[in-house]
Amino acid sequence: MIIPGAETQAFAAALSEAADEPLGRVEYEQFADGEHVVRVPEAVAGERAVVVASTVDSDAHVQVLQLQDAVREAGASEVVTVLPYMGYARQDQAFKPGEPVSSRAVARAVSTGTDRVITVNPHEPAVCDFFTVPTTHVDAASVLADPLPADLTDPLFLSPDEGAVELATTVRDEYGGGETDFFEKDRDYDSGDIEIRPSDAAVAGRDVVLVDDIIATGSTMSESVAVLRDRDAKRVFVTCVHPMLASNALTKLSSAGVEAVYGTDTLERAVSEVSAAPVVAGEL
Ligand code: R5P
């Protein structure tokens, strides 16, 4: 039975359908002091319970632990935890003296309540090693080609840094044609400023599809869009697996001249045009 977290209800419903596994009803409540409680009134005794929750913020992290505990308490025979978006995954090292490896701390906590974990496009796959139960990751980039127009002009599939060029290649392959390339990116971690160094690829008059694993503040993508517009790209589409779109990210992208923004439903946003659930269902 699929057991959804509050922030991940649409993804959980899609997973239920894709995996042909029933969708359980969960009640979510918050006390006056801010603490959460969940209730799983469904009968899960002797059943496999699949807790599905993107750990989009600290409250969602607590909710995952509560859901795991609730289904164990109710006698589930196996607990699988699906983190469509794993929060804190990008804090995968102590970047400055005195900092924790936050993704390790979170992974250890999540591991205590589950038999195994599945996550989607973590920023670095090595983050899976921080869990103390069997953990796998799936690549949902293949679904990102679906919302793109069929009539792209001489398309270039571009990642804003070298690390994401495989995702751009996957989207290109699924689209069925086009070139791939990548920009180089430097980020000043104190100011958050991004510097994009363009590749030599000719973009004038071409449609460009920017592909990344996540859009967080939107700085990476909006700087990339601006560079491409300066170089007379015809249209610039932006696509990613995890459309976090924090704060004014969408405004930054619009101001930079983006044609359209697409993402999956690992984070449920207005731009979540395609579902990563079928990819996860294949791993369940
Ligand atoms: C980093 O290398 C990631 O792949 C993304 O490019 C980055 O996390 C996006 O962050 P933001 O939207 O804040 O620039």
PDB file of C-alpha atoms and ligand atoms in Angstrom:
ATOM      1  CA  MET A   1       0.000   0.000   0.000  1.00  0.00           C
ATOM      2  CA  ILE A   2       1.218   3.481  -0.922  1.00  0.00           C
ATOM      3  CA  ILE A   3       1.313   5.829   2.086  1.00  0.00           C
ATOM      4  CA  PRO A   4       1.695   9.485   1.030  1.00  0.00           C
ATOM      5  CA  GLY A   5       3.303  12.399   2.831  1.00  0.00           C
ATOM      6  CA  ALA A   6       1.270  15.609   2.842  1.00  0.00           C
ATOM      7  CA  GLU A   7       3.436  17.368   0.250  1.00  0.00           C
ATOM      8  CA  THR A   8       3.601  14.402  -2.112  1.00  0.00           C
ATOM      9  CA  GLN A   9      -0.014  13.375  -2.612  1.00  0.00           C
ATOM     10  CA  ALA A  10      -0.175  13.747  -6.410  1.00  0.00           C
ATOM     11  CA  PHE A  11       3.066  11.809  -6.906  1.00  0.00           C
ATOM     12  CA  ALA A  12       1.813   9.081  -4.536  1.00  0.00           C
ATOM     13  CA  ALA A  13      -1.444   8.773  -6.498  1.00  0.00           C
ATOM     14  CA  ALA A  14       0.524   8.502  -9.753  1.00  0.00           C
ATOM     15  CA  LEU A  15       2.784   5.867  -8.185  1.00  0.00           C
ATOM     16  CA  SER A  16      -0.235   3.922  -6.954  1.00  0.00           C
ATOM     17  CA  GLU A  17      -1.539   3.793 -10.517  1.00  0.00           C
ATOM     18  CA  ALA A  18       1.828   3.059 -12.134  1.00  0.00           C
ATOM     19  CA  ALA A  19       2.684   0.305  -9.641  1.00  0.00           C
ATOM     20  CA  ASP A  20      -0.898  -1.001  -9.401  1.00  0.00           C
ATOM     21  CA  GLU A  21      -0.673  -0.798  -5.620  1.00  0.00           C
ATOM     22  CA  PRO A  22      -3.509   0.655  -3.477  1.00  0.00           C
ATOM     23  CA  LEU A  23      -3.298   4.234  -2.245  1.00  0.00           C
ATOM     24  CA  GLY A  24      -3.749   4.584   1.509  1.00  0.00           C
ATOM     25  CA  ARG A  25      -5.495   7.501   3.163  1.00  0.00           C
ATOM     26  CA  VAL A  26      -3.464   9.490   5.674  1.00  0.00           C
ATOM     27  CA  GLU A  27      -4.624  12.236   8.037  1.00  0.00           C
ATOM     28  CA  TYR A  28      -2.222  15.081   8.760  1.00  0.00           C
ATOM     29  CA  GLU A  29      -2.544  17.370  11.734  1.00  0.00           C
ATOM     30  CA  GLN A  30      -0.451  20.096  13.281  1.00  0.00           C
ATOM     31  CA  PHE A  31      -0.695  21.057  16.940  1.00  0.00           C
ATOM     32  CA  ALA A  32      -0.739  24.641  18.146  1.00  0.00           C
ATOM     33  CA  ASP A  33       2.939  24.403  19.117  1.00  0.00           C
ATOM     34  CA  GLY A  34       3.873  23.473  15.542  1.00  0.00           C
ATOM     35  CA  GLU A  35       4.409  19.735  16.111  1.00  0.00           C
ATOM     36  CA  HIS A  36       2.936  17.343  13.529  1.00  0.00           C
ATOM     37  CA  VAL A  37       1.042  14.119  13.891  1.00  0.00           C
ATOM     38  CA  VAL A  38      -0.044  11.722  11.135  1.00  0.00           C
ATOM     39  CA  ARG A  39      -2.663   8.994  11.273  1.00  0.00           C
ATOM     40  CA  VAL A  40      -2.805   6.008   8.948  1.00  0.00           C
ATOM     41  CA  PRO A  41      -6.268   4.491   9.450  1.00  0.00           C
ATOM     42  CA  GLU A  42      -5.673   1.874   6.726  1.00  0.00           C
ATOM     43  CA  ALA A  43      -5.082  -1.798   7.563  1.00  0.00           C
ATOM     44  CA  VAL A  44      -1.428  -2.410   6.690  1.00  0.00           C
ATOM     45  CA  ALA A  45      -0.790  -5.389   9.021  1.00  0.00           C
ATOM     46  CA  GLY A  46       1.091  -8.053   7.090  1.00  0.00           C
ATOM     47  CA  GLU A  47       1.317  -5.786   4.019  1.00  0.00           C
ATOM     48  CA  ARG A  48       4.173  -3.975   2.360  1.00  0.00           C
ATOM     49  CA  ALA A  49       3.895  -0.257   3.161  1.00  0.00           C
ATOM     50  CA  VAL A  50       5.509   2.194   0.751  1.00  0.00           C
ATOM     51  CA  VAL A  51       5.998   5.564   2.437  1.00  0.00           C
ATOM     52  CA  VAL A  52       6.230   8.191  -0.325  1.00  0.00           C
ATOM     53  CA  ALA A  53       7.306  11.653   0.712  1.00  0.00           C
ATOM     54  CA  SER A  54       9.583  14.296  -0.723  1.00  0.00           C
ATOM     55  CA  THR A  55      11.560  15.761   2.142  1.00  0.00           C
ATOM     56  CA  VAL A  56      10.955  19.249   0.875  1.00  0.00           C
ATOM     57  CA  ASP A  57      11.439  20.920   4.263  1.00  0.00           C
ATOM     58  CA  SER A  58      12.176  20.072   7.873  1.00  0.00           C
ATOM     59  CA  ASP A  59       8.509  19.345   8.647  1.00  0.00           C
ATOM     60  CA  ALA A  60       8.405  16.828   5.801  1.00  0.00           C
ATOM     61  CA  HIS A  61      11.460  15.087   7.251  1.00  0.00           C
ATOM     62  CA  VAL A  62       9.670  14.638  10.562  1.00  0.00           C
ATOM     63  CA  GLN A  63       6.579  13.406   8.737  1.00  0.00           C
ATOM     64  CA  VAL A  64       8.588  10.671   6.973  1.00  0.00           C
ATOM     65  CA  LEU A  65       9.804   9.385  10.330  1.00  0.00           C
ATOM     66  CA  GLN A  66       6.254   9.482  11.691  1.00  0.00           C
ATOM     67  CA  LEU A  67       4.783   7.665   8.679  1.00  0.00           C
ATOM     68  CA  GLN A  68       7.442   4.967   8.901  1.00  0.00           C
ATOM     69  CA  ASP A  69       6.756   4.527  12.596  1.00  0.00           C
ATOM     70  CA  ALA A  70       2.971   4.469  12.131  1.00  0.00           C
ATOM     71  CA  VAL A  71       3.056   1.675   9.545  1.00  0.00           C
ATOM     72  CA  ARG A  72       5.568  -0.354  11.581  1.00  0.00           C
ATOM     73  CA  GLU A  73       3.375   0.089  14.647  1.00  0.00           C
ATOM     74  CA  ALA A  74       0.403  -1.143  12.594  1.00  0.00           C
ATOM     75  CA  GLY A  75       2.282  -4.325  11.676  1.00  0.00           C
ATOM     76  CA  ALA A  76       3.480  -3.713   8.096  1.00  0.00           C
ATOM     77  CA  SER A  77       5.563  -6.659   6.924  1.00  0.00           C
ATOM     78  CA  GLU A  78       8.007  -4.449   5.011  1.00  0.00           C
ATOM     79  CA  VAL A  79       8.549  -0.692   4.913  1.00  0.00           C
ATOM     80  CA  VAL A  80       9.894   0.853   1.719  1.00  0.00           C
ATOM     81  CA  THR A  81      10.595   4.583   1.744  1.00  0.00           C
ATOM     82  CA  VAL A  82      10.423   6.526  -1.516  1.00  0.00           C
ATOM     83  CA  LEU A  83      11.945  10.000  -1.423  1.00  0.00           C
ATOM     84  CA  PRO A  84      11.019  11.461  -4.836  1.00  0.00           C
ATOM     85  CA  TYR A  85      13.053  14.517  -3.818  1.00  0.00           C
ATOM     86  CA  MET A  86      15.633  14.047  -1.089  1.00  0.00           C
ATOM     87  CA  GLY A  87      16.099  17.260   0.826  1.00  0.00           C
ATOM     88  CA  TYR A  88      19.593  18.103   2.118  1.00  0.00           C
ATOM     89  CA  ALA A  89      21.122  15.878  -0.591  1.00  0.00           C
ATOM     90  CA  ARG A  90      23.254  18.757  -1.861  1.00  0.00           C
ATOM     91  CA  GLN A  91      24.853  19.186   1.591  1.00  0.00           C
ATOM     92  CA  ASP A  92      26.924  16.071   0.955  1.00  0.00           C
ATOM     93  CA  GLN A  93      30.106  17.307   2.594  1.00  0.00           C
ATOM     94  CA  ALA A  94      31.220  19.719   5.286  1.00  0.00           C
ATOM     95  CA  PHE A  95      31.917  22.690   3.022  1.00  0.00           C
ATOM     96  CA  LYS A  96      33.305  24.846   5.844  1.00  0.00           C
ATOM     97  CA  PRO A  97      34.946  23.929   9.149  1.00  0.00           C
ATOM     98  CA  GLY A  98      32.375  23.116  11.787  1.00  0.00           C
ATOM     99  CA  GLU A  99      29.607  22.172   9.352  1.00  0.00           C
ATOM    100  CA  PRO A 100      27.874  18.764   9.418  1.00  0.00           C
ATOM    101  CA  VAL A 101      27.488  16.403   6.476  1.00  0.00           C
ATOM    102  CA  SER A 102      23.767  17.081   6.595  1.00  0.00           C
ATOM    103  CA  SER A 103      22.743  14.528   3.975  1.00  0.00           C
ATOM    104  CA  ARG A 104      24.467  11.805   6.010  1.00  0.00           C
ATOM    105  CA  ALA A 105      22.659  12.873   9.185  1.00  0.00           C
ATOM    106  CA  VAL A 106      19.316  12.866   7.382  1.00  0.00           C
ATOM    107  CA  ALA A 107      19.986   9.553   5.619  1.00  0.00           C
ATOM    108  CA  ARG A 108      20.877   7.853   8.886  1.00  0.00           C
ATOM    109  CA  ALA A 109      17.668   9.075  10.504  1.00  0.00           C
ATOM    110  CA  VAL A 110      15.502   7.951   7.575  1.00  0.00           C
ATOM    111  CA  SER A 111      17.220   4.529   7.591  1.00  0.00           C
ATOM    112  CA  THR A 112      16.077   3.759  11.131  1.00  0.00           C
ATOM    113  CA  GLY A 113      12.440   3.316  10.096  1.00  0.00           C
ATOM    114  CA  THR A 114      12.648   1.455   6.805  1.00  0.00           C
ATOM    115  CA  ASP A 115      13.880  -1.704   5.112  1.00  0.00           C
ATOM    116  CA  ARG A 116      14.989   0.056   1.956  1.00  0.00           C
ATOM    117  CA  VAL A 117      14.982   3.442   0.243  1.00  0.00           C
ATOM    118  CA  ILE A 118      14.415   4.600  -3.338  1.00  0.00           C
ATOM    119  CA  THR A 119      15.188   8.139  -4.409  1.00  0.00           C
ATOM    120  CA  VAL A 120      15.147  10.045  -7.697  1.00  0.00           C
ATOM    121  CA  ASN A 121      18.140  11.859  -9.216  1.00  0.00           C
ATOM    122  CA  PRO A 122      19.995  12.771  -6.058  1.00  0.00           C
ATOM    123  CA  HIS A 123      22.505  15.513  -6.855  1.00  0.00           C
ATOM    124  CA  GLU A 124      25.349  13.033  -6.307  1.00  0.00           C
ATOM    125  CA  PRO A 125      24.500   9.295  -6.421  1.00  0.00           C
ATOM    126  CA  ALA A 126      27.116   8.732  -3.684  1.00  0.00           C
ATOM    127  CA  VAL A 127      24.643  10.212  -1.213  1.00  0.00           C
ATOM    128  CA  CYS A 128      22.898   6.810  -1.298  1.00  0.00           C
ATOM    129  CA  ASP A 129      25.884   5.362   0.575  1.00  0.00           C
ATOM    130  CA  PHE A 130      24.936   7.440   3.616  1.00  0.00           C
ATOM    131  CA  PHE A 131      21.814   5.330   4.211  1.00  0.00           C
ATOM    132  CA  THR A 132      22.349   2.279   6.379  1.00  0.00           C
ATOM    133  CA  VAL A 133      19.722   0.180   4.542  1.00  0.00           C
ATOM    134  CA  PRO A 134      19.757  -0.848   0.851  1.00  0.00           C
ATOM    135  CA  THR A 135      19.204   2.320  -1.186  1.00  0.00           C
ATOM    136  CA  THR A 136      18.796   2.815  -4.911  1.00  0.00           C
ATOM    137  CA  HIS A 137      18.311   5.858  -7.102  1.00  0.00           C
ATOM    138  CA  VAL A 138      16.476   6.112 -10.406  1.00  0.00           C
ATOM    139  CA  ASP A 139      16.959   8.544 -13.279  1.00  0.00           C
ATOM    140  CA  ALA A 140      13.774  10.365 -14.294  1.00  0.00           C
ATOM    141  CA  ALA A 141      15.403  12.536 -16.973  1.00  0.00           C
ATOM    142  CA  SER A 142      13.868  10.314 -19.650  1.00  0.00           C
ATOM    143  CA  VAL A 143      10.380  11.753 -19.010  1.00  0.00           C
ATOM    144  CA  LEU A 144      11.552  15.358 -19.496  1.00  0.00           C
ATOM    145  CA  ALA A 145      11.368  15.193 -23.280  1.00  0.00           C
ATOM    146  CA  ASP A 146       7.575  14.645 -23.219  1.00  0.00           C
ATOM    147  CA  PRO A 147       6.364  18.258 -22.812  1.00  0.00           C
ATOM    148  CA  LEU A 148       8.763  19.726 -25.385  1.00  0.00           C
ATOM    149  CA  PRO A 149       7.238  20.952 -28.664  1.00  0.00           C
ATOM    150  CA  ALA A 150       7.662  18.470 -31.502  1.00  0.00           C
ATOM    151  CA  ASP A 151       8.905  21.207 -33.845  1.00  0.00           C
ATOM    152  CA  LEU A 152      12.120  22.394 -32.146  1.00  0.00           C
ATOM    153  CA  THR A 153      14.433  24.181 -34.578  1.00  0.00           C
ATOM    154  CA  ASP A 154      17.867  22.554 -34.845  1.00  0.00           C
ATOM    155  CA  PRO A 155      17.727  21.798 -31.107  1.00  0.00           C
ATOM    156  CA  LEU A 156      20.645  22.015 -28.720  1.00  0.00           C
ATOM    157  CA  PHE A 157      20.294  20.202 -25.391  1.00  0.00           C
ATOM    158  CA  LEU A 158      22.522  22.014 -22.965  1.00  0.00           C
ATOM    159  CA  SER A 159      23.388  21.566 -19.298  1.00  0.00           C
ATOM    160  CA  PRO A 160      24.495  24.549 -17.229  1.00  0.00           C
ATOM    161  CA  ASP A 161      27.469  22.570 -15.909  1.00  0.00           C
ATOM    162  CA  GLU A 162      29.358  19.475 -16.948  1.00  0.00           C
ATOM    163  CA  GLY A 163      27.830  17.390 -14.150  1.00  0.00           C
ATOM    164  CA  ALA A 164      24.399  17.454 -15.777  1.00  0.00           C
ATOM    165  CA  VAL A 165      25.427  16.738 -19.364  1.00  0.00           C
ATOM    166  CA  GLU A 166      24.296  13.111 -19.037  1.00  0.00           C
ATOM    167  CA  LEU A 167      20.808  14.336 -18.200  1.00  0.00           C
ATOM    168  CA  ALA A 168      20.867  16.581 -21.279  1.00  0.00           C
ATOM    169  CA  THR A 169      21.965  13.598 -23.357  1.00  0.00           C
ATOM    170  CA  THR A 170      19.132  11.463 -21.985  1.00  0.00           C
ATOM    171  CA  VAL A 171      16.564  14.160 -22.849  1.00  0.00           C
ATOM    172  CA  ARG A 172      18.075  14.544 -26.323  1.00  0.00           C
ATOM    173  CA  ASP A 173      17.936  10.777 -26.892  1.00  0.00           C
ATOM    174  CA  GLU A 174      14.309  10.612 -25.771  1.00  0.00           C
ATOM    175  CA  TYR A 175      13.439  13.627 -27.919  1.00  0.00           C
ATOM    176  CA  GLY A 176      14.963  11.832 -30.868  1.00  0.00           C
ATOM    177  CA  GLY A 177      17.491  14.283 -32.241  1.00  0.00           C
ATOM    178  CA  GLY A 178      19.681  17.310 -31.622  1.00  0.00           C
ATOM    179  CA  GLU A 179      23.117  18.176 -30.281  1.00  0.00           C
ATOM    180  CA  THR A 180      24.320  18.243 -26.680  1.00  0.00           C
ATOM    181  CA  ASP A 181      26.762  20.556 -24.949  1.00  0.00           C
ATOM    182  CA  PHE A 182      27.430  22.073 -21.529  1.00  0.00           C
ATOM    183  CA  PHE A 183      28.336  25.388 -19.977  1.00  0.00           C
ATOM    184  CA  GLU A 184      30.830  25.822 -17.193  1.00  0.00           C
ATOM    185  CA  LYS A 185      29.618  27.311 -13.961  1.00  0.00           C
ATOM    186  CA  ASP A 186      31.242  28.898 -10.916  1.00  0.00           C
ATOM    187  CA  ARG A 187      29.257  29.708  -7.817  1.00  0.00           C
ATOM    188  CA  ASP A 188      30.414  32.025  -5.058  1.00  0.00           C
ATOM    189  CA  TYR A 189      29.089  30.151  -2.027  1.00  0.00           C
ATOM    190  CA  ASP A 190      29.147  33.244   0.189  1.00  0.00           C
ATOM    191  CA  SER A 191      27.173  35.563  -2.087  1.00  0.00           C
ATOM    192  CA  GLY A 192      25.325  32.864  -4.052  1.00  0.00           C
ATOM    193  CA  ASP A 193      26.367  34.635  -7.274  1.00  0.00           C
ATOM    194  CA  ILE A 194      26.664  32.452 -10.376  1.00  0.00           C
ATOM    195  CA  GLU A 195      29.115  32.960 -13.214  1.00  0.00           C
ATOM    196  CA  ILE A 196      28.319  31.062 -16.403  1.00  0.00           C
ATOM    197  CA  ARG A 197      31.059  30.490 -18.977  1.00  0.00           C
ATOM    198  CA  PRO A 198      29.443  29.691 -22.329  1.00  0.00           C
ATOM    199  CA  SER A 199      30.649  26.934 -24.592  1.00  0.00           C
ATOM    200  CA  ASP A 200      31.584  27.590 -28.202  1.00  0.00           C
ATOM    201  CA  ALA A 201      28.347  26.066 -29.473  1.00  0.00           C
ATOM    202  CA  ALA A 202      26.599  28.218 -32.077  1.00  0.00           C
ATOM    203  CA  VAL A 203      23.112  28.994 -30.768  1.00  0.00           C
ATOM    204  CA  ALA A 204      21.858  31.839 -32.982  1.00  0.00           C
ATOM    205  CA  GLY A 205      18.505  30.935 -34.508  1.00  0.00           C
ATOM    206  CA  ARG A 206      18.342  27.594 -32.692  1.00  0.00           C
ATOM    207  CA  ASP A 207      15.985  26.310 -30.012  1.00  0.00           C
ATOM    208  CA  VAL A 208      17.905  25.475 -26.845  1.00  0.00           C
ATOM    209  CA  VAL A 209      16.718  23.118 -24.093  1.00  0.00           C
ATOM    210  CA  LEU A 210      18.514  23.657 -20.800  1.00  0.00           C
ATOM    211  CA  VAL A 211      18.522  20.537 -18.607  1.00  0.00           C
ATOM    212  CA  ASP A 212      19.521  20.227 -14.944  1.00  0.00           C
ATOM    213  CA  ASP A 213      18.708  18.011 -11.989  1.00  0.00           C
ATOM    214  CA  ILE A 214      17.187  20.836  -9.930  1.00  0.00           C
ATOM    215  CA  ILE A 215      16.162  24.457 -10.146  1.00  0.00           C
ATOM    216  CA  ALA A 216      16.484  25.848  -6.629  1.00  0.00           C
ATOM    217  CA  THR A 217      16.929  29.637  -6.529  1.00  0.00           C
ATOM    218  CA  GLY A 218      16.841  29.751 -10.325  1.00  0.00           C
ATOM    219  CA  SER A 219      20.171  31.621 -10.487  1.00  0.00           C
ATOM    220  CA  THR A 220      21.919  28.926 -12.546  1.00  0.00           C
ATOM    221  CA  MET A 221      19.153  28.636 -15.101  1.00  0.00           C
ATOM    222  CA  SER A 222      18.307  32.359 -15.359  1.00  0.00           C
ATOM    223  CA  GLU A 223      21.987  33.243 -15.924  1.00  0.00           C
ATOM    224  CA  SER A 224      22.156  30.527 -18.582  1.00  0.00           C
ATOM    225  CA  VAL A 225      18.969  31.738 -20.261  1.00  0.00           C
ATOM    226  CA  ALA A 226      20.323  35.309 -20.307  1.00  0.00           C
ATOM    227  CA  VAL A 227      23.580  34.167 -21.932  1.00  0.00           C
ATOM    228  CA  LEU A 228      21.665  32.252 -24.593  1.00  0.00           C
ATOM    229  CA  ARG A 229      19.286  35.134 -25.303  1.00  0.00           C
ATOM    230  CA  ASP A 230      22.300  37.475 -25.654  1.00  0.00           C
ATOM    231  CA  ARG A 231      23.642  35.078 -28.235  1.00  0.00           C
ATOM    232  CA  ASP A 232      20.381  35.163 -30.199  1.00  0.00           C
ATOM    233  CA  ALA A 233      19.028  31.722 -29.423  1.00  0.00           C
ATOM    234  CA  LYS A 234      15.562  31.442 -30.957  1.00  0.00           C
ATOM    235  CA  ARG A 235      13.710  30.010 -27.931  1.00  0.00           C
ATOM    236  CA  VAL A 236      15.098  28.748 -24.623  1.00  0.00           C
ATOM    237  CA  PHE A 237      13.227  25.989 -22.771  1.00  0.00           C
ATOM    238  CA  VAL A 238      14.212  25.073 -19.235  1.00  0.00           C
ATOM    239  CA  THR A 239      13.601  21.606 -17.838  1.00  0.00           C
ATOM    240  CA  CYS A 240      14.650  19.805 -14.681  1.00  0.00           C
ATOM    241  CA  VAL A 241      13.805  16.773 -12.591  1.00  0.00           C
ATOM    242  CA  HIS A 242      13.201  18.664  -9.322  1.00  0.00           C
ATOM    243  CA  PRO A 243      11.418  22.030  -9.792  1.00  0.00           C
ATOM    244  CA  MET A 244      12.116  23.397  -6.329  1.00  0.00           C
ATOM    245  CA  LEU A 245      11.684  26.977  -7.637  1.00  0.00           C
ATOM    246  CA  ALA A 246      12.402  28.659  -4.298  1.00  0.00           C
ATOM    247  CA  SER A 247      11.373  32.247  -3.705  1.00  0.00           C
ATOM    248  CA  ASN A 248      11.440  34.326  -6.924  1.00  0.00           C
ATOM    249  CA  ALA A 249      13.043  31.688  -9.170  1.00  0.00           C
ATOM    250  CA  LEU A 250      10.201  31.725 -11.709  1.00  0.00           C
ATOM    251  CA  THR A 251      10.315  35.523 -11.959  1.00  0.00           C
ATOM    252  CA  LYS A 252      14.077  35.396 -12.545  1.00  0.00           C
ATOM    253  CA  LEU A 253      13.558  32.899 -15.352  1.00  0.00           C
ATOM    254  CA  SER A 254      10.766  34.945 -16.943  1.00  0.00           C
ATOM    255  CA  SER A 255      12.822  38.140 -16.756  1.00  0.00           C
ATOM    256  CA  ALA A 256      15.719  36.345 -18.428  1.00  0.00           C
ATOM    257  CA  GLY A 257      13.440  35.494 -21.369  1.00  0.00           C
ATOM    258  CA  VAL A 258      12.658  31.804 -20.934  1.00  0.00           C
ATOM    259  CA  GLU A 259      10.073  30.328 -23.312  1.00  0.00           C
ATOM    260  CA  ALA A 260       8.752  27.693 -20.884  1.00  0.00           C
ATOM    261  CA  VAL A 261       9.781  25.847 -17.723  1.00  0.00           C
ATOM    262  CA  TYR A 262       9.055  22.152 -17.186  1.00  0.00           C
ATOM    263  CA  GLY A 263       9.733  19.749 -14.329  1.00  0.00           C
ATOM    264  CA  THR A 264       8.549  16.458 -12.912  1.00  0.00           C
ATOM    265  CA  ASP A 265       6.233  15.897  -9.953  1.00  0.00           C
ATOM    266  CA  THR A 266       8.965  14.917  -7.483  1.00  0.00           C
ATOM    267  CA  LEU A 267       8.140  18.393  -6.204  1.00  0.00           C
ATOM    268  CA  GLU A 268       4.545  19.371  -6.852  1.00  0.00           C
ATOM    269  CA  ARG A 269       4.617  22.723  -8.606  1.00  0.00           C
ATOM    270  CA  ALA A 270       2.636  24.449 -11.364  1.00  0.00           C
ATOM    271  CA  VAL A 271       5.398  23.457 -13.836  1.00  0.00           C
ATOM    272  CA  SER A 272       5.269  19.737 -12.901  1.00  0.00           C
ATOM    273  CA  GLU A 273       4.154  18.673 -16.362  1.00  0.00           C
ATOM    274  CA  VAL A 274       5.339  15.070 -16.255  1.00  0.00           C
ATOM    275  CA  SER A 275       5.401  12.315 -13.681  1.00  0.00           C
ATOM    276  CA  ALA A 276       8.482  10.498 -12.462  1.00  0.00           C
ATOM    277  CA  ALA A 277       6.219   7.900 -10.829  1.00  0.00           C
ATOM    278  CA  PRO A 278       6.413   5.297 -13.652  1.00  0.00           C
ATOM    279  CA  VAL A 279      10.212   5.327 -13.358  1.00  0.00           C
ATOM    280  CA  VAL A 280       9.991   4.773  -9.590  1.00  0.00           C
ATOM    281  CA  ALA A 281       7.338   2.059 -10.063  1.00  0.00           C
ATOM    282  CA  GLY A 282       9.871   0.092 -12.076  1.00  0.00           C
ATOM    283  CA  GLU A 283      12.151   0.010  -9.024  1.00  0.00           C
ATOM    284  CA  LEU A 284       9.516  -0.915  -6.408  1.00  0.00           C
TER     285      LEU A 284
HETATM  286  C1  R5P B   1      24.219  22.151  -8.929  1.00  0.00           C
HETATM  287  O1  R5P B   1      25.254  21.796  -9.482  1.00  0.00           O
HETATM  288  C2  R5P B   1      22.882  21.711  -9.399  1.00  0.00           C
HETATM  289  O2  R5P B   1      22.981  20.807 -10.465  1.00  0.00           O
HETATM  290  C3  R5P B   1      22.019  22.875  -9.822  1.00  0.00           C
HETATM  291  O3  R5P B   1      22.604  23.485 -10.959  1.00  0.00           O
HETATM  292  C4  R5P B   1      21.888  23.901  -8.749  1.00  0.00           C
HETATM  293  O4  R5P B   1      21.665  23.294  -7.513  1.00  0.00           O
HETATM  294  C5  R5P B   1      20.764  24.851  -9.066  1.00  0.00           C
HETATM  295  O5  R5P B   1      20.664  25.782  -8.041  1.00  0.00           O
HETATM  296  P1  R5P B   1      20.110  27.242  -8.283  1.00  0.00           P
HETATM  297  O6  R5P B   1      18.790  27.109  -8.960  1.00  0.00           O
HETATM  298  O7  R5P B   1      19.989  27.811  -6.898  1.00  0.00           O
HETATM  299  O8  R5P B   1      21.104  27.993  -9.089  1.00  0.00           O
END
